[in-house]
Amino acid sequence: MDSLIGKVAVVTGATSGIGVDVARAFVAEGANVVLAGRRRELGEALAGELGPAASFTATDVSDEGAVAALLDLTVERHGRLDVLVNNAGSPSQLGSIEDVDAAAFRAAHEVNLMGALYGIKHATGHLRRQGSGGSIINMASITGTRAVYAGVAYSTSKAALISLSQWAAAELGSYGIRVNCISPGFVTTGRFGKAAGVAEETAQARLSALEAYAREQARSLQALPRPGFGPDVAGAAVYLAGDASAYVTGHDLVVDGGLSLGQPLEAMVRLRDAMAAIYLS
Ligand SMILES: NC(=O)c1ccc[n+]([C@@H]2O[C@H](COP(=O)([O-])OP(=O)(O)OC[C@H]3O[C@@H](n4cnc5c(N)ncnc54)[C@H](OP(=O)(O)O)[C@@H]3O)[C@@H](O)[C@H]2O)c1
């Protein structure tokens, strides 16, 4: 439990869901962690809960100046920066492309794509000056490589994020800076409530109901018959942040319980048998 000792990490979108579990795992592995998000009260309470190795800086990642200030402040406070997790994300409505609202489309890209771009852009100067490499992790999604798992704004922003990560990895490798993505599948967080237009508190309160439903669905949708949880993704982030992944860059690490593999054998057998029954009836 000490793979990140001496490292300083920034985790955006760490006021709920996956980001909280990433921050918690990083602290457990010995890192100093700056949590970021817009909800100050919640972020400060979470940082307090994680102990003296954690602090919170209120940041809206769609504001380039705020992202630059977050990274500057981190280096002022801790003397260095080693890991940036661009995890902040905003969902978009699932619906027809004919109904796409241009402003909402841009807003999703502002957070999911531009927020990460600002992070990479302003972390690079610090990492280059230090001269000891660094790890940038972008929270993408399997929706970035597969259609219709989520709204079109969200999917396209994550596709661009995967491309941005590869581009940055190719450029920054010569400074020892690694850039990778994590692409989660279905992880039970309040995100789905937000996508449905439900208030944050309600979304969080209904998480156990969502989990029960997701468990049921996972059986017919994916190889591993359970939904994902924050710590599943946090484990991948710890790997990409630490020296165990020293030779890994430009990678998109899929953490989806096999969802993107297609339907599990059992479901396909059921489909085959149903079709056979039609022939035989
Ligand atoms: N859950 C899944 O199944 C799943 C699957 C694939 C990928 N992902 C990705 O994983 C990441 C985390 O998602 P989650 O499921 O944990 O969702 P979540 O619980 O809704 O958390 C989203 C986080 O992003 C922050 N955020 C949103 N807009 C922001 C902004 N403009 N500036 C700064 N922070 C902002 C939120 O904090 P504030 O509201 O305090 O700003 C919150 O901490 C996202 O990038 C998401 O796309 C999730």
XYZ file of C-alpha atoms and ligand atoms in Angstrom:
329
model
C 0.000 0.000 0.000
C 2.804 2.476 -0.693
C 3.076 2.628 -4.481
C 2.544 6.420 -4.545
C 4.692 7.492 -1.592
C 6.245 10.920 -2.216
C 3.970 11.678 -5.157
C 1.686 14.690 -5.401
C -1.559 14.177 -7.288
C -4.453 16.352 -8.410
C -7.825 14.653 -8.953
C -10.571 16.716 -10.596
C -14.205 15.795 -10.136
C -13.422 14.556 -6.634
C -16.575 15.763 -4.886
C -18.569 12.613 -5.746
C -18.445 9.230 -7.436
C -15.302 7.779 -9.013
C -13.105 10.807 -8.223
C -13.640 10.345 -4.479
C -12.559 6.700 -4.703
C -9.507 7.635 -6.788
C -8.502 10.288 -4.233
C -9.088 7.853 -1.366
C -6.978 5.144 -3.064
C -4.156 7.602 -3.821
C -4.034 8.726 -0.177
C -4.015 5.069 0.934
C -1.046 4.493 -1.400
C 0.914 7.320 0.215
C 0.287 10.289 -2.111
C -0.544 13.852 -1.187
C -3.757 14.608 -3.048
C -5.481 17.818 -4.046
C -9.164 17.169 -4.707
C -10.948 19.553 -7.074
C -14.552 20.222 -8.014
C -17.090 23.031 -7.855
C -18.909 22.095 -4.635
C -16.647 23.637 -2.012
C -18.432 22.513 1.147
C -18.627 18.897 0.021
C -15.033 18.892 -1.258
C -13.654 20.342 1.959
C -15.580 17.803 4.026
C -14.282 14.923 1.882
C -10.697 16.170 2.072
C -11.070 16.474 5.865
C -12.289 12.880 5.982
C -9.226 11.683 4.015
C -6.826 13.306 6.483
C -3.812 15.621 6.319
C -2.537 14.218 3.007
C -5.653 15.580 1.291
C -6.852 19.101 0.584
C -9.528 20.642 -1.606
C -9.403 23.480 -4.132
C -12.689 24.682 -5.619
C -12.292 24.577 -9.396
C -14.522 24.711 -12.436
C -12.566 22.777 -15.079
C -14.347 24.539 -17.933
C -12.475 27.705 -16.863
C -8.885 27.530 -18.168
C -7.636 30.137 -15.674
C -9.105 28.182 -12.765
C -7.410 24.949 -13.918
C -4.058 26.748 -14.294
C -4.504 28.244 -10.798
C -5.332 24.797 -9.342
C -2.069 23.362 -10.660
C -0.008 26.413 -9.623
C -1.490 26.258 -6.124
C -0.703 22.533 -5.880
C 2.947 23.150 -6.732
C 3.079 26.095 -4.285
C 1.579 23.949 -1.526
C 3.510 20.710 -2.107
C 6.572 21.797 -4.063
C 5.810 19.498 -6.981
C 3.243 17.732 -9.152
C 3.498 14.105 -10.272
C 0.016 12.938 -11.235
C -3.017 14.660 -12.734
C -6.300 12.800 -13.042
C -8.690 14.647 -15.348
C -11.770 12.939 -13.974
C -14.388 15.729 -13.898
C -17.217 14.801 -16.208
C -20.675 15.866 -17.205
C -23.316 13.523 -18.681
C -25.580 14.297 -21.619
C -29.144 13.238 -22.405
C -29.682 10.049 -24.384
C -31.900 10.936 -27.316
C -32.199 11.438 -31.041
C -29.534 13.357 -32.906
C -32.390 15.424 -34.366
C -33.083 16.799 -30.896
C -29.513 17.752 -30.016
C -29.339 21.099 -28.261
C -26.179 22.835 -29.453
C -25.599 24.680 -26.166
C -25.892 21.483 -24.116
C -23.621 19.683 -26.592
C -20.954 22.380 -26.204
C -21.361 22.380 -22.414
C -20.574 18.632 -22.213
C -17.505 19.125 -24.409
C -16.430 22.116 -22.288
C -16.128 19.893 -19.213
C -15.248 16.454 -20.618
C -12.827 17.516 -23.339
C -11.737 21.121 -22.758
C -11.360 20.609 -18.996
C -8.870 17.802 -19.663
C -7.121 19.813 -22.359
C -6.605 22.706 -19.900
C -5.302 20.227 -17.337
C -2.793 18.657 -19.735
C -1.736 22.063 -21.056
C -1.039 23.609 -17.655
C 0.372 20.486 -15.962
C 2.942 20.074 -18.727
C 4.953 23.197 -17.804
C 5.280 22.074 -14.175
C 6.174 18.506 -15.121
C 8.733 19.607 -17.707
C 10.403 22.016 -15.274
C 10.688 19.295 -12.627
C 12.322 16.994 -15.176
C 11.185 13.790 -13.489
C 8.350 12.792 -15.798
C 4.788 12.457 -14.585
C 1.527 10.667 -15.212
C -1.619 12.225 -16.662
C -4.751 10.092 -16.545
C -7.880 11.091 -18.431
C -11.215 9.567 -17.437
C -12.708 8.602 -20.783
C -15.447 5.981 -21.263
C -16.272 2.976 -23.417
C -18.851 5.313 -24.960
C -15.894 7.007 -26.665
C -15.380 3.985 -28.890
C -18.932 2.607 -29.088
C -22.140 4.312 -30.111
C -25.356 4.747 -28.161
C -24.233 3.682 -24.653
C -24.756 7.355 -23.727
C -25.863 10.672 -25.222
C -24.156 11.868 -28.403
C -22.522 14.902 -26.745
C -21.038 12.734 -24.007
C -19.908 9.993 -26.423
C -18.223 12.362 -28.848
C -16.499 14.263 -26.030
C -15.058 10.999 -24.703
C -13.974 9.906 -28.209
C -12.114 13.197 -28.585
C -10.631 12.757 -25.114
C -9.159 9.378 -26.108
C -7.692 10.980 -29.216
C -6.351 13.934 -27.196
C -4.681 11.499 -24.780
C -2.937 9.644 -27.610
C -1.833 12.920 -29.158
C -0.435 14.251 -25.876
C 1.248 10.912 -25.107
C 3.041 11.023 -28.451
C 4.253 14.565 -27.846
C 5.151 14.438 -24.158
C 6.881 11.054 -24.007
C 10.250 12.657 -24.675
C 9.921 14.440 -21.286
C 9.035 11.185 -19.541
C 5.439 12.383 -19.189
C 2.967 9.537 -19.695
C -0.624 10.176 -20.762
C -3.209 7.410 -20.552
C -6.985 7.013 -20.415
C -9.244 4.874 -18.338
C -12.489 3.863 -20.014
C -15.001 2.657 -17.438
C -18.168 0.831 -18.417
C -21.174 0.973 -16.105
C -20.097 2.245 -12.684
C -22.852 2.869 -10.148
C -22.519 6.533 -9.195
C -24.914 9.465 -8.924
C -24.049 10.326 -12.556
C -27.038 8.402 -13.886
C -29.400 10.353 -11.654
C -27.877 13.602 -12.946
C -28.282 12.381 -16.536
C -31.942 11.716 -15.728
C -32.316 15.260 -14.427
C -32.622 14.199 -10.770
C -31.111 16.436 -8.044
C -27.679 15.392 -6.715
C -28.974 14.512 -3.233
C -31.740 12.312 -4.674
C -29.265 10.674 -7.073
C -26.921 9.830 -4.184
C -29.764 8.646 -1.947
C -31.082 6.287 -4.637
C -27.680 4.681 -5.312
C -28.515 1.373 -3.617
C -31.677 1.021 -5.745
C -29.576 1.737 -8.852
C -27.033 -0.837 -7.721
C -29.681 -3.557 -7.341
C -31.038 -2.823 -10.816
C -27.539 -2.682 -12.332
C -26.665 -6.033 -10.771
C -29.712 -7.570 -12.443
C -28.913 -6.010 -15.838
C -25.209 -6.878 -15.724
C -26.069 -10.594 -15.841
C -27.404 -10.333 -19.363
C -25.191 -7.507 -20.632
C -21.611 -8.319 -19.766
C -19.094 -11.033 -18.926
C -18.680 -10.172 -15.224
C -22.189 -10.323 -13.738
C -22.041 -7.223 -11.573
C -21.863 -3.475 -12.090
C -18.631 -1.580 -11.548
C -17.870 0.432 -8.440
C -15.593 3.397 -7.830
C -12.798 1.281 -6.310
C -12.682 -0.849 -9.509
C -11.720 2.286 -11.433
C -9.505 3.614 -8.641
C -7.371 0.450 -8.869
C -6.681 1.200 -12.538
C -5.817 4.817 -11.649
C -3.345 3.692 -8.965
C -1.659 1.448 -11.541
C -1.395 4.217 -14.155
C -0.239 6.786 -11.582
C 2.574 4.659 -10.187
C 5.879 3.285 -11.379
C 4.351 -0.147 -12.111
C 3.120 1.396 -15.381
C 6.393 3.227 -16.151
C 6.436 1.909 -19.760
C 2.725 2.438 -20.475
C 1.638 5.513 -22.385
C -1.061 6.370 -24.921
C -3.122 3.467 -23.591
C -6.880 3.326 -23.103
C -7.390 1.013 -20.125
C -10.909 -0.407 -20.348
C -12.474 -1.166 -16.946
C -15.930 -2.400 -17.884
C -16.455 -5.949 -16.596
C -16.490 -7.061 -20.241
C -19.423 -4.851 -21.305
C -17.676 -3.791 -24.512
C -16.999 -7.425 -25.464
C -20.635 -7.857 -26.408
C -23.276 -10.060 -24.830
C -22.143 -12.977 -22.671
C -22.526 -16.551 -23.958
C -25.574 -17.245 -21.773
C -27.495 -14.346 -23.349
C -26.515 -15.416 -26.872
C -27.629 -19.004 -26.154
C -30.999 -17.630 -24.990
C -31.256 -15.644 -28.244
C -30.317 -18.669 -30.340
C -32.854 -20.855 -28.532
C -35.583 -18.225 -28.970
C -34.873 -18.090 -32.715
C -34.815 -21.882 -32.941
C -38.176 -21.976 -31.165
C -39.626 -19.667 -33.841
C -38.510 -22.106 -36.576
C -39.864 -25.087 -34.718
C -43.252 -23.603 -33.804
N -20.234 6.241 -13.737
C -19.994 5.656 -14.895
O -20.624 4.636 -15.254
C -18.935 6.192 -15.805
C -18.646 5.476 -16.958
C -17.677 5.943 -17.825
C -16.993 7.113 -17.533
N -17.299 7.811 -16.413
C -16.563 9.053 -16.171
O -16.015 9.051 -14.877
C -15.906 10.394 -14.402
C -16.575 10.504 -13.033
O -17.954 10.211 -13.184
P -18.870 9.742 -11.963
O -19.672 8.604 -12.432
O -18.076 9.623 -10.722
O -19.863 11.001 -11.901
P -20.279 11.972 -10.744
O -20.495 11.275 -9.462
O -21.391 12.759 -11.349
O -19.002 12.909 -10.566
C -18.665 13.866 -11.504
C -17.628 14.787 -10.869
O -17.257 15.767 -11.846
C -17.321 17.039 -11.236
N -17.604 18.065 -12.226
C -18.635 18.147 -13.107
N -18.558 19.288 -13.812
C -17.448 19.935 -13.369
C -16.828 21.169 -13.689
N -17.324 21.984 -14.614
N -15.692 21.514 -13.022
C -15.172 20.711 -12.063
N -15.707 19.533 -11.719
C -16.837 19.161 -12.354
C -18.402 16.937 -10.175
O -18.119 17.855 -9.134
P -18.859 19.265 -8.901
O -20.298 19.074 -9.254
O -18.596 19.533 -7.458
O -18.144 20.235 -9.773
C -18.166 15.520 -9.668
O -17.184 15.527 -8.659
C -16.567 11.275 -15.457
O -15.591 11.809 -16.318
C -17.446 10.296 -16.211
O -17.708 10.714 -17.529
C -18.258 7.385 -15.535
